[in-house]
mmCIF file of C-alpha atoms in Angstrom:
data_model
loop_
_atom_site.group_PDB
_atom_site.id
_atom_site.type_symbol
_atom_site.label_atom_id
_atom_site.label_comp_id
_atom_site.label_asym_id
_atom_site.label_seq_id
_atom_site.Cartn_x
_atom_site.Cartn_y
_atom_site.Cartn_z
ATOM 1 C CA MET A 1 43.742 11.171 -18.269
ATOM 2 C CA LYS A 2 40.849 10.162 -20.455
ATOM 3 C CA ALA A 3 37.524 9.999 -18.587
ATOM 4 C CA VAL A 4 35.951 6.599 -18.393
ATOM 5 C CA GLY A 5 32.252 6.579 -19.291
ATOM 6 C CA ILE A 6 29.710 4.834 -17.110
ATOM 7 C CA VAL A 7 28.897 1.371 -18.415
ATOM 8 C CA GLY A 8 25.211 0.757 -19.162
ATOM 9 C CA GLY A 9 24.638 -1.446 -16.134
ATOM 10 C CA GLU A 10 26.097 1.019 -13.633
ATOM 11 C CA ARG A 11 24.078 3.799 -15.236
ATOM 12 C CA ALA A 12 20.913 1.869 -14.480
ATOM 13 C CA PHE A 13 21.901 1.836 -10.798
ATOM 14 C CA GLY A 14 22.600 5.563 -10.631
ATOM 15 C CA GLY A 15 26.220 5.342 -11.749
ATOM 16 C CA LYS A 16 27.212 3.041 -8.895
ATOM 17 C CA THR A 17 27.997 -0.635 -8.719
ATOM 18 C CA PRO A 18 25.096 -2.240 -6.801
ATOM 19 C CA LYS A 19 25.977 -3.865 -3.495
ATOM 20 C CA ILE A 20 24.600 -7.013 -1.921
ATOM 21 C CA LYS A 21 23.828 -6.839 1.781
ATOM 22 C CA GLU A 22 25.605 -9.328 4.011
ATOM 23 C CA ASP A 23 23.016 -11.396 5.846
ATOM 24 C CA PRO A 24 22.079 -15.080 6.321
ATOM 25 C CA ARG A 25 19.616 -15.199 3.423
ATOM 26 C CA PRO A 26 20.463 -17.152 0.254
ATOM 27 C CA LEU A 27 22.523 -15.181 -2.249
ATOM 28 C CA TYR A 28 19.775 -15.012 -4.872
ATOM 29 C CA LEU A 29 17.389 -13.392 -2.360
ATOM 30 C CA ARG A 30 19.980 -10.750 -1.508
ATOM 31 C CA VAL A 31 20.438 -9.981 -5.210
ATOM 32 C CA ALA A 32 16.662 -9.825 -5.601
ATOM 33 C CA ASN A 33 16.444 -7.445 -2.641
ATOM 34 C CA ALA A 34 19.043 -5.105 -4.160
ATOM 35 C CA ILE A 35 16.973 -4.892 -7.343
ATOM 36 C CA ARG A 36 13.751 -4.620 -5.303
ATOM 37 C CA GLU A 37 15.117 -1.571 -3.454
ATOM 38 C CA ASN A 38 15.790 0.190 -6.754
ATOM 39 C CA ILE A 39 12.235 -0.529 -7.903
ATOM 40 C CA ALA A 40 10.866 0.727 -4.570
ATOM 41 C CA SER A 41 12.899 3.932 -4.742
ATOM 42 C CA GLY A 42 11.555 4.690 -8.209
ATOM 43 C CA ARG A 43 14.957 4.361 -9.900
ATOM 44 C CA PHE A 44 13.439 1.585 -11.990
ATOM 45 C CA GLY A 45 10.072 3.093 -12.874
ATOM 46 C CA ASP A 46 7.110 1.243 -14.326
ATOM 47 C CA ALA A 47 8.035 -0.446 -17.646
ATOM 48 C CA THR A 48 11.724 0.484 -17.244
ATOM 49 C CA ARG A 49 13.977 -2.081 -18.895
ATOM 50 C CA LEU A 50 16.438 -3.680 -16.482
ATOM 51 C CA PRO A 51 20.025 -4.582 -17.419
ATOM 52 C CA SER A 52 20.396 -7.950 -19.130
ATOM 53 C CA GLU A 53 21.104 -11.154 -17.196
ATOM 54 C CA ALA A 54 24.711 -11.036 -18.388
ATOM 55 C CA GLU A 55 25.073 -7.434 -17.214
ATOM 56 C CA LEU A 56 23.504 -8.190 -13.825
ATOM 57 C CA THR A 57 25.848 -11.162 -13.460
ATOM 58 C CA ARG A 58 28.819 -8.857 -14.013
ATOM 59 C CA LEU A 59 27.514 -6.071 -11.780
ATOM 60 C CA PHE A 60 26.727 -8.276 -8.789
ATOM 61 C CA GLY A 61 29.676 -10.627 -9.264
ATOM 62 C CA VAL A 62 27.489 -13.719 -9.035
ATOM 63 C CA SER A 63 26.649 -16.615 -11.309
ATOM 64 C CA ARG A 64 24.091 -16.444 -14.113
ATOM 65 C CA ALA A 65 22.028 -19.061 -12.263
ATOM 66 C CA THR A 66 21.864 -16.827 -9.163
ATOM 67 C CA VAL A 67 20.656 -13.875 -11.245
ATOM 68 C CA ARG A 68 17.990 -16.047 -12.856
ATOM 69 C CA GLU A 69 16.762 -17.214 -9.439
ATOM 70 C CA ALA A 70 16.661 -13.602 -8.239
ATOM 71 C CA LEU A 71 14.644 -12.495 -11.268
ATOM 72 C CA SER A 72 12.258 -15.428 -10.854
ATOM 73 C CA ALA A 73 11.640 -14.375 -7.235
ATOM 74 C CA LEU A 74 10.915 -10.798 -8.324
ATOM 75 C CA GLU A 75 8.601 -12.041 -11.064
ATOM 76 C CA ARG A 76 6.646 -14.143 -8.540
ATOM 77 C CA ASP A 77 6.241 -11.022 -6.406
ATOM 78 C CA GLY A 78 4.885 -9.108 -9.394
ATOM 79 C CA LEU A 79 7.776 -6.622 -9.442
ATOM 80 C CA ILE A 80 9.075 -7.459 -12.913
ATOM 81 C CA SER A 81 7.819 -8.937 -16.164
ATOM 82 C CA ARG A 82 9.899 -10.763 -18.750
ATOM 83 C CA ALA A 83 9.264 -10.802 -22.482
ATOM 84 C CA HIS A 84 11.175 -13.255 -24.651
ATOM 85 C CA GLY A 85 13.490 -11.431 -27.003
ATOM 86 C CA LYS A 86 12.712 -8.039 -25.454
ATOM 87 C CA GLY A 87 14.116 -8.142 -21.931
ATOM 88 C CA THR A 88 13.097 -7.728 -18.304
ATOM 89 C CA PHE A 89 10.953 -4.782 -17.238
ATOM 90 C CA ALA A 90 10.128 -3.285 -13.846
ATOM 91 C CA ARG A 91 6.491 -3.142 -12.777
ATOM 92 C CA LYS A 92 4.742 -0.991 -10.242
ATOM 93 C CA PRO A 93 4.557 -3.171 -7.120
ATOM 94 C CA GLN A 94 1.335 -4.950 -6.219
ATOM 95 C CA PHE A 95 0.351 -5.188 -2.569
ATOM 96 C CA THR A 96 -0.961 -8.338 -0.937
ATOM 97 C CA LEU A 97 -3.128 -7.585 2.089
ATOM 98 C CA SER A 98 -4.992 -9.716 4.584
ATOM 99 C CA PRO A 99 -8.365 -8.274 5.670
ATOM 100 C CA GLY A 100 -8.121 -6.680 9.105
ATOM 101 C CA GLN A 101 -4.356 -6.305 8.705
ATOM 102 C CA SER A 102 -4.502 -2.678 9.850
ATOM 103 C CA ARG A 103 -5.454 -3.825 13.367
ATOM 104 C CA ASN A 104 -1.788 -4.696 13.806
ATOM 105 C CA ARG A 105 -0.217 -2.081 11.547
ATOM 106 C CA GLY A 106 -1.708 0.705 9.486
ATOM 107 C CA PHE A 107 -1.271 1.663 5.856
ATOM 108 C CA THR A 108 1.913 3.614 6.569
ATOM 109 C CA GLU A 109 3.591 0.773 8.466
ATOM 110 C CA THR A 110 2.482 -1.863 5.954
ATOM 111 C CA ILE A 111 3.866 0.008 2.956
ATOM 112 C CA ARG A 112 7.133 0.844 4.722
ATOM 113 C CA GLU A 113 7.652 -2.829 5.561
ATOM 114 C CA MET A 114 7.518 -3.496 1.821
ATOM 115 C CA GLY A 115 10.415 -1.078 1.345
ATOM 116 C CA LEU A 116 8.158 1.477 -0.347
ATOM 117 C CA ILE A 117 7.327 5.104 0.429
ATOM 118 C CA PRO A 118 3.810 5.718 1.817
ATOM 119 C CA GLY A 119 1.979 9.003 1.568
ATOM 120 C CA THR A 120 -1.450 10.448 2.254
ATOM 121 C CA SER A 121 -3.310 13.328 0.644
ATOM 122 C CA TYR A 122 -6.029 14.610 2.950
ATOM 123 C CA LEU A 123 -9.020 15.607 0.899
ATOM 124 C CA SER A 124 -11.387 16.655 3.654
ATOM 125 C CA PHE A 125 -12.292 16.387 7.326
ATOM 126 C CA ASN A 126 -15.856 17.204 8.360
ATOM 127 C CA TRP A 127 -18.299 16.615 11.184
ATOM 128 C CA GLU A 128 -21.641 15.211 10.035
ATOM 129 C CA PRO A 129 -24.699 14.001 11.982
ATOM 130 C CA ALA A 130 -25.239 10.244 11.968
ATOM 131 C CA ASP A 131 -28.254 9.156 9.937
ATOM 132 C CA HIS A 132 -30.268 6.090 10.914
ATOM 133 C CA GLU A 133 -28.039 3.619 9.008
ATOM 134 C CA PHE A 134 -24.749 4.919 10.420
ATOM 135 C CA ALA A 135 -26.206 5.344 13.901
ATOM 136 C CA GLN A 136 -27.253 1.697 13.888
ATOM 137 C CA SER A 137 -23.961 0.360 12.500
ATOM 138 C CA LEU A 138 -21.840 2.413 14.940
ATOM 139 C CA SER A 139 -24.169 2.116 17.958
ATOM 140 C CA VAL A 140 -24.607 5.867 18.420
ATOM 141 C CA PRO A 141 -27.781 7.988 18.657
ATOM 142 C CA VAL A 142 -29.226 9.372 15.430
ATOM 143 C CA GLY A 143 -27.858 12.871 14.891
ATOM 144 C CA SER A 144 -24.717 12.370 16.983
ATOM 145 C CA PRO A 145 -21.537 13.800 15.404
ATOM 146 C CA LEU A 146 -19.363 11.618 13.197
ATOM 147 C CA ALA A 147 -15.926 12.603 11.933
ATOM 148 C CA VAL A 148 -15.862 11.949 8.180
ATOM 149 C CA ILE A 149 -12.339 11.690 6.774
ATOM 150 C CA LYS A 150 -11.668 11.335 3.042
ATOM 151 C CA ARG A 151 -8.133 10.633 1.868
ATOM 152 C CA VAL A 152 -6.093 9.445 -1.077
ATOM 153 C CA ARG A 153 -3.305 7.024 -0.119
ATOM 154 C CA THR A 154 -0.150 7.000 -2.217
ATOM 155 C CA VAL A 155 2.827 4.687 -2.670
ATOM 156 C CA ASN A 156 6.013 6.174 -4.109
ATOM 157 C CA GLY A 157 3.868 9.157 -5.058
ATOM 158 C CA ASP A 158 1.312 7.095 -7.005
ATOM 159 C CA PRO A 159 -2.336 7.137 -5.814
ATOM 160 C CA VAL A 160 -3.444 3.599 -4.973
ATOM 161 C CA GLU A 161 -6.422 3.928 -2.613
ATOM 162 C CA TYR A 162 -9.322 6.279 -1.877
ATOM 163 C CA ALA A 163 -10.384 5.935 1.753
ATOM 164 C CA ILE A 164 -13.432 7.220 3.630
ATOM 165 C CA ASP A 165 -13.671 6.769 7.411
ATOM 166 C CA TRP A 166 -16.582 7.512 9.754
ATOM 167 C CA VAL A 167 -15.585 7.773 13.419
ATOM 168 C CA PRO A 168 -17.905 8.731 16.315
ATOM 169 C CA ALA A 169 -16.875 11.814 18.279
ATOM 170 C CA LYS A 170 -16.694 9.746 21.472
ATOM 171 C CA ILE A 171 -14.002 7.600 19.811
ATOM 172 C CA ILE A 172 -11.844 10.150 17.991
ATOM 173 C CA GLY A 173 -12.408 13.108 20.331
ATOM 174 C CA GLU A 174 -14.594 16.153 19.760
ATOM 175 C CA ASP A 175 -11.606 18.489 19.403
ATOM 176 C CA MET A 176 -10.281 16.693 16.301
ATOM 177 C CA SER A 177 -10.011 18.841 13.161
ATOM 178 C CA ALA A 178 -8.334 18.900 9.763
ATOM 179 C CA GLU A 179 -5.428 20.830 11.293
ATOM 180 C CA THR A 180 -4.848 18.313 14.097
ATOM 181 C CA PHE A 181 -5.613 15.122 12.172
ATOM 182 C CA PRO A 182 -2.763 12.590 12.640
ATOM 183 C CA GLU A 183 -0.699 10.886 9.960
ATOM 184 C CA SER A 184 -1.998 7.467 11.029
ATOM 185 C CA LEU A 185 -5.598 7.246 12.263
ATOM 186 C CA PHE A 186 -5.218 3.740 13.705
ATOM 187 C CA GLU A 187 -2.013 4.568 15.555
ATOM 188 C CA TYR A 188 -3.641 7.698 16.995
ATOM 189 C CA LEU A 189 -6.693 5.773 18.190
ATOM 190 C CA ARG A 190 -4.535 3.105 19.818
ATOM 191 C CA LYS A 191 -1.908 5.325 21.442
ATOM 192 C CA GLN A 192 -3.763 8.565 22.133
ATOM 193 C CA ARG A 193 -7.334 7.393 22.672
ATOM 194 C CA GLY A 194 -6.645 3.990 24.227
ATOM 195 C CA VAL A 195 -8.714 2.116 21.646
ATOM 196 C CA VAL A 196 -8.185 -1.646 21.502
ATOM 197 C CA PHE A 197 -9.033 -3.238 18.155
ATOM 198 C CA GLY A 198 -10.524 -6.703 18.352
ATOM 199 C CA TYR A 199 -12.030 -7.819 15.044
ATOM 200 C CA SER A 200 -13.839 -6.515 11.986
ATOM 201 C CA ASP A 201 -16.659 -7.403 9.611
ATOM 202 C CA LEU A 202 -16.036 -6.662 5.960
ATOM 203 C CA THR A 203 -17.215 -7.167 2.417
ATOM 204 C CA ILE A 204 -15.142 -6.989 -0.773
ATOM 205 C CA GLU A 205 -16.618 -6.314 -4.189
ATOM 206 C CA SER A 206 -15.561 -5.048 -7.582
ATOM 207 C CA VAL A 207 -17.167 -1.749 -8.626
ATOM 208 C CA LEU A 208 -16.639 0.844 -11.329
ATOM 209 C CA PRO A 209 -15.293 4.179 -10.068
ATOM 210 C CA SER A 210 -17.135 7.451 -10.447
ATOM 211 C CA ALA A 211 -15.547 10.040 -12.718
ATOM 212 C CA TYR A 212 -14.422 11.918 -9.599
ATOM 213 C CA MET A 213 -12.774 8.855 -8.053
ATOM 214 C CA ALA A 214 -11.191 7.796 -11.343
ATOM 215 C CA GLY A 215 -9.573 11.210 -11.529
ATOM 216 C CA LEU A 216 -8.229 10.920 -7.984
ATOM 217 C CA LEU A 217 -6.749 7.472 -8.632
ATOM 218 C CA HIS A 218 -5.587 8.202 -12.199
ATOM 219 C CA LEU A 219 -7.807 5.478 -13.645
ATOM 220 C CA GLU A 220 -9.820 4.921 -16.781
ATOM 221 C CA LEU A 221 -13.571 4.961 -16.103
ATOM 222 C CA ASN A 222 -13.948 1.348 -17.254
ATOM 223 C CA MET A 223 -11.249 0.033 -14.895
ATOM 224 C CA PRO A 224 -12.842 -1.529 -11.782
ATOM 225 C CA VAL A 225 -11.685 -0.887 -8.232
ATOM 226 C CA LEU A 226 -11.881 -3.195 -5.227
ATOM 227 C CA LEU A 227 -14.281 -1.761 -2.659
ATOM 228 C CA VAL A 228 -13.641 -2.955 0.895
ATOM 229 C CA GLU A 229 -16.374 -1.964 3.363
ATOM 230 C CA GLU A 230 -15.376 -2.656 6.947
ATOM 231 C CA ILE A 231 -16.546 -2.013 10.500
ATOM 232 C CA TYR A 232 -13.996 -2.393 13.296
ATOM 233 C CA TYR A 233 -14.950 -3.518 16.799
ATOM 234 C CA THR A 234 -13.370 -3.732 20.228
ATOM 235 C CA PRO A 235 -12.773 -7.250 21.621
ATOM 236 C CA GLU A 236 -16.076 -6.825 23.509
ATOM 237 C CA GLY A 237 -17.987 -6.076 20.298
ATOM 238 C CA SER A 238 -18.420 -2.287 20.501
ATOM 239 C CA PRO A 239 -18.117 -0.544 17.096
ATOM 240 C CA ILE A 240 -15.067 1.706 16.659
ATOM 241 C CA LEU A 241 -15.266 3.019 13.120
ATOM 242 C CA ARG A 242 -16.676 2.316 9.696
ATOM 243 C CA CYS A 243 -14.686 2.661 6.496
ATOM 244 C CA GLU A 244 -14.913 2.335 2.740
ATOM 245 C CA ASN A 245 -11.626 1.793 0.921
ATOM 246 C CA TYR A 246 -11.490 1.843 -2.867
ATOM 247 C CA HIS A 247 -8.327 0.038 -3.995
ATOM 248 C CA ARG A 248 -6.813 0.146 -7.469
ATOM 249 C CA SER A 249 -7.382 -3.397 -8.723
ATOM 250 C CA ASP A 250 -4.085 -3.400 -10.628
ATOM 251 C CA ARG A 251 -2.128 -2.655 -7.442
ATOM 252 C CA TYR A 252 -3.878 -4.731 -4.762
ATOM 253 C CA LYS A 253 -4.739 -8.331 -4.114
ATOM 254 C CA PHE A 254 -6.214 -9.830 -0.954
ATOM 255 C CA ARG A 255 -5.270 -13.032 0.820
ATOM 256 C CA ILE A 256 -8.014 -14.658 2.901
ATOM 257 C CA ARG A 257 -7.687 -17.731 5.112
ATOM 258 C CA VAL A 258 -10.910 -19.756 5.335
#
């Protein structure tokens, strides 16, 4: 028997006919989610051309109008771009965050909820004495030990954030080290140290990265990053930790309610 070659559309989905999950959502959202999952998994990498509307209509067994609604939803979410006469192309996902969001769920949980794969590269863990500025902001004596954690956060293997955290020894525990550092700092503080997060003060500004940081985040030197400086407090107003997070400006946007 003559072998049947894989049609272009199936090839785009790994040689399989894509399936739509059965759930109460409108059909176009379920089609959009099926495409979204392939973008999240990396099957459709950045700038990868998606099958045509006609091909997607055939593959999913839905109407052309449903496919167009699905693509419009993905475009609104920043997951695809469409160029007239050229086609539809996948984009690296952009993340919308609300300041203080990590009080309820950390980086790992937030990225997983988006259907993406979080990762963390630990650059260093050191103990350093608090200078006057840090002692004042964290309400600890000058010279008291602070855990200084520097990490690169990744999504689907791509670096998206350079994070620096300063945590007093009385908060994180004096026996903490690079070898025992947890996957999620916030989850560890909540579950293992009994820390209750209440609120935070933060500033957001656009800055140019250093050559070192640009290398870590795979950026051009003239591409700005979003610097979020934040101090977290207990509900009673006691400082918990101080952090500086440098976000790739092409991958993050912030939503603020005023």
